[in-house]
Coordinates of C-alpha atoms in Angstrom, one line a residue:
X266 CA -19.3 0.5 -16.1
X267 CA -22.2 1.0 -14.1
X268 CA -24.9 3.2 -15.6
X269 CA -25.5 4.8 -11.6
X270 CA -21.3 5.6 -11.5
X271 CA -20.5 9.4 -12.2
X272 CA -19.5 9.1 -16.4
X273 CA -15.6 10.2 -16.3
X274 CA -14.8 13.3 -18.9
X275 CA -11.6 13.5 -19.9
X276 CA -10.1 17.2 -21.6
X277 CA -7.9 16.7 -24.3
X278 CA -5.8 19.8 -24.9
X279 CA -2.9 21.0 -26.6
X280 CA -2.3 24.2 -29.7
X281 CA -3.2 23.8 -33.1
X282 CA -1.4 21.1 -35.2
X283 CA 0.2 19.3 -32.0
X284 CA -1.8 15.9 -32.6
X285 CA -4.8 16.0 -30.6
X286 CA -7.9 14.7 -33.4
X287 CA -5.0 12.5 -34.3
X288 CA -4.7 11.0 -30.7
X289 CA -8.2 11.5 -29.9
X290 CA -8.8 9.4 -33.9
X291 CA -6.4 6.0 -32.0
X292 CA -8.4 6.4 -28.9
X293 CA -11.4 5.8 -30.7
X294 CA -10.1 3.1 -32.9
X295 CA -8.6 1.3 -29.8
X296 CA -11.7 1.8 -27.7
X297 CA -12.3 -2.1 -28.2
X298 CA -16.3 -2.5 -26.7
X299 CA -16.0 0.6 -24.9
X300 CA -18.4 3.5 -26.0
X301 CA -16.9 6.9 -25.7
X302 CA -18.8 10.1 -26.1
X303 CA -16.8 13.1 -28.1
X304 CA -17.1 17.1 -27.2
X305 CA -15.2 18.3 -30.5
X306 CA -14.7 22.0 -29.8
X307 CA -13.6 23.6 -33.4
X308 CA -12.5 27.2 -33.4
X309 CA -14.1 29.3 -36.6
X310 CA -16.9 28.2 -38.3
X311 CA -15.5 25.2 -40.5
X312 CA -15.4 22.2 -38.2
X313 CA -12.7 20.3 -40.1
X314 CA -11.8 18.5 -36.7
X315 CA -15.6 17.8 -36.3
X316 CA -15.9 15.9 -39.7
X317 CA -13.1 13.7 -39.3
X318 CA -14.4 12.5 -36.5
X319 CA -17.9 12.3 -37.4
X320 CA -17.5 8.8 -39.1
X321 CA -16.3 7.5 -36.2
X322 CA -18.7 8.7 -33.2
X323 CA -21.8 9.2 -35.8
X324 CA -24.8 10.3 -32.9
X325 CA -22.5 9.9 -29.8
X326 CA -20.1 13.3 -31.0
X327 CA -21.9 16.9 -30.4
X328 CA -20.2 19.7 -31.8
X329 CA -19.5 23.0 -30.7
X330 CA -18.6 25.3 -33.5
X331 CA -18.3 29.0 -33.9
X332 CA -15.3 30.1 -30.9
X333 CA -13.7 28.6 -27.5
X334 CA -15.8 26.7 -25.4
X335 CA -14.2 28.3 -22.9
X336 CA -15.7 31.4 -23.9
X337 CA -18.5 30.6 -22.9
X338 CA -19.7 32.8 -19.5
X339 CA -21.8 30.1 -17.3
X340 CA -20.8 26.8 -19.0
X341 CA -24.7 26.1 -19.5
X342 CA -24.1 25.1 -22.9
X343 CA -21.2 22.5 -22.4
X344 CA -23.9 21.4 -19.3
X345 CA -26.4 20.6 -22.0
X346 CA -24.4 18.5 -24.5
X347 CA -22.8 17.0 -21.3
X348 CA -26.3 15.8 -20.3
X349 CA -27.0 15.0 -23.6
X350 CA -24.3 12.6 -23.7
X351 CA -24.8 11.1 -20.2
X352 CA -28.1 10.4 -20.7
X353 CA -28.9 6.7 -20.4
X354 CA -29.9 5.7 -23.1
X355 CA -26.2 6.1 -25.1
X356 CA -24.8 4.1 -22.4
X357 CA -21.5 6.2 -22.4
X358 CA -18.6 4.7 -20.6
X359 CA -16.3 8.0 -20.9
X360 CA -16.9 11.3 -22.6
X361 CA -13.4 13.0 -24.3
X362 CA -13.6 17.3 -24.7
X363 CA -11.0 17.9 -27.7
X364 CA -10.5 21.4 -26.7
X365 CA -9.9 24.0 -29.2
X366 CA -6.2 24.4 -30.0
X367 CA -6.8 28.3 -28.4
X368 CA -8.8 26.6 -25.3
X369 CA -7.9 28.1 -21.7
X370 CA -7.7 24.4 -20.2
X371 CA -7.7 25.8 -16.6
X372 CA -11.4 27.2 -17.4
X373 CA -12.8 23.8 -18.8
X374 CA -11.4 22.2 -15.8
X375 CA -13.1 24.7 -13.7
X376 CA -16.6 24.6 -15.9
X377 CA -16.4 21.1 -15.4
X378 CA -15.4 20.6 -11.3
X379 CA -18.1 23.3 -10.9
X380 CA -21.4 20.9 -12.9
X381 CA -23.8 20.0 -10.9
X382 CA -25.0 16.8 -13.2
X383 CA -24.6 13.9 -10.9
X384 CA -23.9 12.1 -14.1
X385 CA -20.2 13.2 -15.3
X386 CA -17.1 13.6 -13.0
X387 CA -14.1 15.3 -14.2
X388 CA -11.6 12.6 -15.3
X389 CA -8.3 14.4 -15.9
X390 CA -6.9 16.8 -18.3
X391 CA -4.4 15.5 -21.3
X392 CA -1.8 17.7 -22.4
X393 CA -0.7 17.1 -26.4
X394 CA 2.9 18.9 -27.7
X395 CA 4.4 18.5 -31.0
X396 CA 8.2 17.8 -30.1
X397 CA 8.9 19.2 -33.1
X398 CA 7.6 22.2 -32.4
X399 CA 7.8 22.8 -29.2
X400 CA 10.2 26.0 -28.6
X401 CA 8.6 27.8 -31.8
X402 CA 5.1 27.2 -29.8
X403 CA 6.2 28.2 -26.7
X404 CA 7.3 31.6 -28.4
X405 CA 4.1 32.0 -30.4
X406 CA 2.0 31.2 -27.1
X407 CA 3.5 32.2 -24.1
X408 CA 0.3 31.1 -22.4
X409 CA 1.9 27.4 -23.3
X410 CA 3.6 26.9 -19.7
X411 CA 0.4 27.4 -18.1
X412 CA -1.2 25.4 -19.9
X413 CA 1.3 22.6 -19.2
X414 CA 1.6 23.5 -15.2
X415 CA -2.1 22.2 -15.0
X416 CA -1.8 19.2 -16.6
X417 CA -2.5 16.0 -15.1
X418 CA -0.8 14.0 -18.7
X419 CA 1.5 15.4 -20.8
X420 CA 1.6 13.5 -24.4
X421 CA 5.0 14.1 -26.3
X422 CA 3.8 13.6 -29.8
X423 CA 5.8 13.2 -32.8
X424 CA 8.8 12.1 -31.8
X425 CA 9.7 10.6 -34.9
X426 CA 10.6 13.8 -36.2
X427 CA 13.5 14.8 -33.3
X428 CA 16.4 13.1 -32.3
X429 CA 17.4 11.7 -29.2
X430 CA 18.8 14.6 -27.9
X431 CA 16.2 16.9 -28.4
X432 CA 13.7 14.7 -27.2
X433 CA 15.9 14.4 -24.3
X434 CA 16.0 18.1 -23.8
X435 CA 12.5 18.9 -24.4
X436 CA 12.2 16.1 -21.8
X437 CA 14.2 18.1 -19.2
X438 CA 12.1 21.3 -20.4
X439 CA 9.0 20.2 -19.6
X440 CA 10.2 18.5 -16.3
X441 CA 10.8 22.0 -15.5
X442 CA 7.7 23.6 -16.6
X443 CA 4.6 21.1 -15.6
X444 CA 3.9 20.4 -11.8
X445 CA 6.2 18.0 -9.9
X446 CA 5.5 13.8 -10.9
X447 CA 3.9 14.8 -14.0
X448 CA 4.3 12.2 -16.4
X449 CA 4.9 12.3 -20.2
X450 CA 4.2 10.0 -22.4
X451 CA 6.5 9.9 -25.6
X452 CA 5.1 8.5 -28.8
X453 CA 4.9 9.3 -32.9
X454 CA 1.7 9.3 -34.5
X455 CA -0.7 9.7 -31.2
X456 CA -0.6 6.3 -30.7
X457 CA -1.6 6.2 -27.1
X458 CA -3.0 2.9 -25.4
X459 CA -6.6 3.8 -24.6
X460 CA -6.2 2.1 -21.6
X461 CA -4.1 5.0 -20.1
X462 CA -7.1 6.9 -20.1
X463 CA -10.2 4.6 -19.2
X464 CA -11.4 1.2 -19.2
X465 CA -11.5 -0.6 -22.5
X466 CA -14.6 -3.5 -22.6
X467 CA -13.9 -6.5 -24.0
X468 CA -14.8 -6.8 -28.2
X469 CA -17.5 -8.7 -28.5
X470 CA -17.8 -11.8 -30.4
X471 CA -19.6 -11.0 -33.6
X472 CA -21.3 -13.3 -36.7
X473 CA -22.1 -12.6 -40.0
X474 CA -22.4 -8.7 -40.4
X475 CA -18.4 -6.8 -39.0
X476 CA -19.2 -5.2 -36.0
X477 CA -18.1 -1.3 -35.6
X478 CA -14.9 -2.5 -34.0
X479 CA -14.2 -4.8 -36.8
X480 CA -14.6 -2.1 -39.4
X481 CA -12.2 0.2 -37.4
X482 CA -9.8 -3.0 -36.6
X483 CA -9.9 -3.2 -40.5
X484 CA -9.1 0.1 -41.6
X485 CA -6.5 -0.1 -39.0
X486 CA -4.9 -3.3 -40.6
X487 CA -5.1 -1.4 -44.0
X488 CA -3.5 1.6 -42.9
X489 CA -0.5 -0.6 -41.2
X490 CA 0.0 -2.5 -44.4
X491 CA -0.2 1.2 -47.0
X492 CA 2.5 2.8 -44.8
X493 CA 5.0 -0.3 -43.6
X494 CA 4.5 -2.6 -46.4
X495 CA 3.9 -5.0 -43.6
X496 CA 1.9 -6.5 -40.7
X497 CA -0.2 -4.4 -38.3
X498 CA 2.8 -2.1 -37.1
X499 CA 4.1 -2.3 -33.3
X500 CA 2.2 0.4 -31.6
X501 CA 4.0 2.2 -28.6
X502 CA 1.9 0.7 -26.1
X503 CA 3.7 -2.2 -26.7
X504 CA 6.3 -1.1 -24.2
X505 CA 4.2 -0.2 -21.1
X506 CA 4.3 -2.5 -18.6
X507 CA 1.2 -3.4 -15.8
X508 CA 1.7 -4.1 -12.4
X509 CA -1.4 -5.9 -10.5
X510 CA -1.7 -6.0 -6.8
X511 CA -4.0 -7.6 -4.1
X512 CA -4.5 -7.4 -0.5
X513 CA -6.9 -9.3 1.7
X514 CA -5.3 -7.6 4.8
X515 CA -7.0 -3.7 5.0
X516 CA -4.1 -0.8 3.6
X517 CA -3.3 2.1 6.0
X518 CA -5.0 5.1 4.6
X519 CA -1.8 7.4 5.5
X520 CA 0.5 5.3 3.9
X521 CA -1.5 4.8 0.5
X522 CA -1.7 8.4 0.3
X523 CA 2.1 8.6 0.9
X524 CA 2.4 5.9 -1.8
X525 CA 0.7 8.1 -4.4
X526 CA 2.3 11.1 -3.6
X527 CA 5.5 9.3 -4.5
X528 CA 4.3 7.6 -7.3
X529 CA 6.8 7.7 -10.3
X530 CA 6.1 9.6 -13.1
X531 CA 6.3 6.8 -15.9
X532 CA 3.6 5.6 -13.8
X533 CA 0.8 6.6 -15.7
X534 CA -2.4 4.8 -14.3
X535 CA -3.7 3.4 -11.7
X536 CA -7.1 1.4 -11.3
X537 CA -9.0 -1.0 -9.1
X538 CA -10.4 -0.6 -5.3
X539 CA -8.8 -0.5 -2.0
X540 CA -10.2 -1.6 1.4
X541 CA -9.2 0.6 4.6
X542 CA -11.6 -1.0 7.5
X543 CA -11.1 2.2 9.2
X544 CA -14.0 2.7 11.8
X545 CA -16.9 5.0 9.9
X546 CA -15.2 4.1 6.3
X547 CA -15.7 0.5 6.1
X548 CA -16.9 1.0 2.3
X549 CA -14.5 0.1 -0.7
X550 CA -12.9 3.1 -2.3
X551 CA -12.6 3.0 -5.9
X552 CA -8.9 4.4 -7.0
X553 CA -8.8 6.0 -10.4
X554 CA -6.0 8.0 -11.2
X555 CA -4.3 9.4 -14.7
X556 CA -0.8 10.9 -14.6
X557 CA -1.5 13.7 -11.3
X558 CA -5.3 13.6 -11.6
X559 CA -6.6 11.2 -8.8
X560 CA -10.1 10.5 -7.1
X561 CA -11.7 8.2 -5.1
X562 CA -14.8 6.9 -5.1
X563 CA -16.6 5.2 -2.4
X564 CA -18.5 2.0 -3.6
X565 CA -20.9 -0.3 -1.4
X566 CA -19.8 -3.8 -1.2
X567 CA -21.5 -6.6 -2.6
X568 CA -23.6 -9.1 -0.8
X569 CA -21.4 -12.1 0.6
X570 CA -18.1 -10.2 -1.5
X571 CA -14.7 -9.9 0.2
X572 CA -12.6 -7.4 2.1
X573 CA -10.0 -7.5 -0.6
X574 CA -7.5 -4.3 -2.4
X575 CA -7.2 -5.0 -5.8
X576 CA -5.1 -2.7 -7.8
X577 CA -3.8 -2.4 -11.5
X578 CA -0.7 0.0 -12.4
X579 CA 0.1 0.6 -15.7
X580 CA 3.2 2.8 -16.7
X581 CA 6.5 2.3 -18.7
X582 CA 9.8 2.0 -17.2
X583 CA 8.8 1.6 -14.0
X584 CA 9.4 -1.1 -11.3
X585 CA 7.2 -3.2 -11.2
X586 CA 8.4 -5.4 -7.6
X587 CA 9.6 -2.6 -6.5
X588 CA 6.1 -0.5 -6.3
X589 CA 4.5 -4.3 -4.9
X590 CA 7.2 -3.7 -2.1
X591 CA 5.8 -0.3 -1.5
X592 CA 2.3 -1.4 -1.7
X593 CA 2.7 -4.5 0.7
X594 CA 4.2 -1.7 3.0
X595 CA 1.0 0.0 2.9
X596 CA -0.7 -2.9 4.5
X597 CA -2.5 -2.6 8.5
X598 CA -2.9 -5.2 10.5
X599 CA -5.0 -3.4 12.8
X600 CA -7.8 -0.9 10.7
X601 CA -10.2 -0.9 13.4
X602 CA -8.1 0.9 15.7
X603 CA -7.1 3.5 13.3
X604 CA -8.9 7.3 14.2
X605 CA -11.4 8.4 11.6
X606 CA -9.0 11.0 10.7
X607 CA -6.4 8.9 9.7
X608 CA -8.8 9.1 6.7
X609 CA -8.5 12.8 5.7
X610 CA -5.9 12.2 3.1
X611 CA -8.0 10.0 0.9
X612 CA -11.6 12.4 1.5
X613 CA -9.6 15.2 -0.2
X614 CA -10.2 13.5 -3.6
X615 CA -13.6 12.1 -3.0
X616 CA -16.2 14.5 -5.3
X617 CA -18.4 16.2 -3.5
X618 CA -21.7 16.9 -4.8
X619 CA -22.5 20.8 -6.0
X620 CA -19.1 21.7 -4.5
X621 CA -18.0 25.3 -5.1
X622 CA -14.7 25.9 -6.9
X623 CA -13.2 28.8 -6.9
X624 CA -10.0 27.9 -8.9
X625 CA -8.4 24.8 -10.1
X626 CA -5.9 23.0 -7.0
X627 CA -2.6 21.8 -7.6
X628 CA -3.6 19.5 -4.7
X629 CA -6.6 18.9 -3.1
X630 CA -9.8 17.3 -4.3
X631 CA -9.2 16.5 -7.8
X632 CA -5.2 16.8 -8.7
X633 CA -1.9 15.5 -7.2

């Protein structure tokens, strides 16, 4: 990542005992050369969730004990450990906020739309729910449904301990409750690719002394063997598929938005940069978007570098030539003679800097 590119920060939400330190613990294990920055916020004054992470993050994780982050009445203290954390000299590619099981997630999102450090941009909100649980948590916390409406992921965990009807059900419950294309992403264990969320760097090679990744790759490998007897187990990643895409003729900015607007909901990310040509916007726009959450990103090209779209799409049981159909669609063969406003569509989720929020959008700047 480029130190100079806004730092994405991703909220990672769900009640107490649905999964979330265990998904956030396979994020970090899976991170390969990426370095992720970690917001634990325990509730109480024992951080439990704080120290089994600790080993992991060691100076990269900043705690914030002692109640609800958000509690808190300006935000100026998640500023501060935000800046902390951006700063470059940690060289943070993505910073995760595991959110307090009693967290009001539509307040983070809000604390965190409404920073003015030039450094962070808010990356998307992740939903966890324990399938096995789900209807007795929905009766202990009505507030549950809300929460869900405003999620941009929603992370089915432990499925291993429902059937396939109720995870069918549950399936059709929360296609009912969370806004309209949300995804959810099934999966035992909060085994979750990484690469659903953010950008995983290549490992590096190392010699002599294991690297941080090795040791985690290790413990990983040990863990595998203890509970299967066997080889590394098949994680569910293993099932999603990726799609890539490339253009060298300019995309219709109308017709990409109409695209994503569509979008399937096993369709879970989608990467890369597209090229419009449109009169006034002649820029790249850098496309990053995780379940509903979507944002673009205007980038300057490169010296000598080519007008080209490149796109990866990354989702599980989705089409794959059937969304390159839709995306060769999507091509113009004439860009200059588009109007500027043909552009509209895509400035509604470009950040603006120090913009006021006064709530959290189903559409608009920062959701789908």
């Amino acid at each position: 990542m480029n130190s100079r590119q806004p730092i994405p920060v991703v909220v990672l939400a769900g009640f107490l005992g649905s999964g979330k330190t265990t998904v956030l613990n396979h994020l970090l294990a899976g991170r390969g050369g990426t370095r992720i920055g970690v917001v634990v916020n325990d509730f109480g004054s024992i951080e439990v969730d704080a120290m089994s992470v600790a080993g992991q993050v060691g100076d990269s994780m900043v705690s914030l004990g002692g109640g609800c982050l958000c509690c808190a009445v300006d935000g100026s203290e998640l500023d501060a450990y935000l800046e902390k954390l951006s700063a470059p000299v940690h060289r943070i590619d993505v910073i995760v906020i595991e959110a307090s099981g009693l967290a009001e997630p539509q307040e983070m999102i809000r604390m965190l739309m409404a920073s003015e450090n030039p450094a962070i941009r808010y990356g998307g909100m992740v939903e966890v729910v324990d399938a096995a649980e789900f209807d007795a948590t929905r009766t202990r916390h009505p507030e549950t449904d809300r929460h869900l409406a405003v999620a941009d992921l929603v992370v089915l965990n432990k499925i291993d301990r429902v059937d396939a009807a109720e995870r069918a059900r549950i399936e059709q419950q929360l296609a009912v409750v969370c806004a309209p294309g949300t995804p959810v992403m099934a999966t035992d264990h909060g085994r979750i690719d990484p690469e659903l969320l953010f950008d995983r760097r290549p490992w590096t090679e190392t010699r002599g002394q294991l690297s941080f990744e090795d040791l985690l790759a290790e413990a990983d490998d040990h863990e595998s063997d203890h509970e299967h007897g066997h080889g590394r187990c098949d994680h569910a990643h293993a099932a999603y598929e990726s799609t890539e895409f490339t253009s060298e003729q300019a995309l219709s900015p109308r017709r990409f938005i109409d695209f994503l607007d569509r979008r399937p909901a096993g369709l879970y990310r989608i990467k890369g940069f597209v090229y419009f040509g449109v009169p006034g916007h002649e820029e790249r726009y850098e496309v990053h978007a995780v379940g509903r959450f979507l944002r673009f990103a205007p980038r300057p090209w490169g010296r000598g570098e080519a007008r080209v779209s490149q796109l990866v799409l990354i989702g599980s049981g989705t089409d794959g030539p059937g969304l390159l159909r839709e995306l060769q669609a999507c091509r113009e063969a004439a860009p200059h003679e588009a109007r500027p406003e043909s552009m509209w569509g895509v400035l509604r989720y470009v950040a603006r800097p120090a913009e006021p929020v006064s709530g959290v959008p189903a559409t608009g700047s920062d959701e789908t």
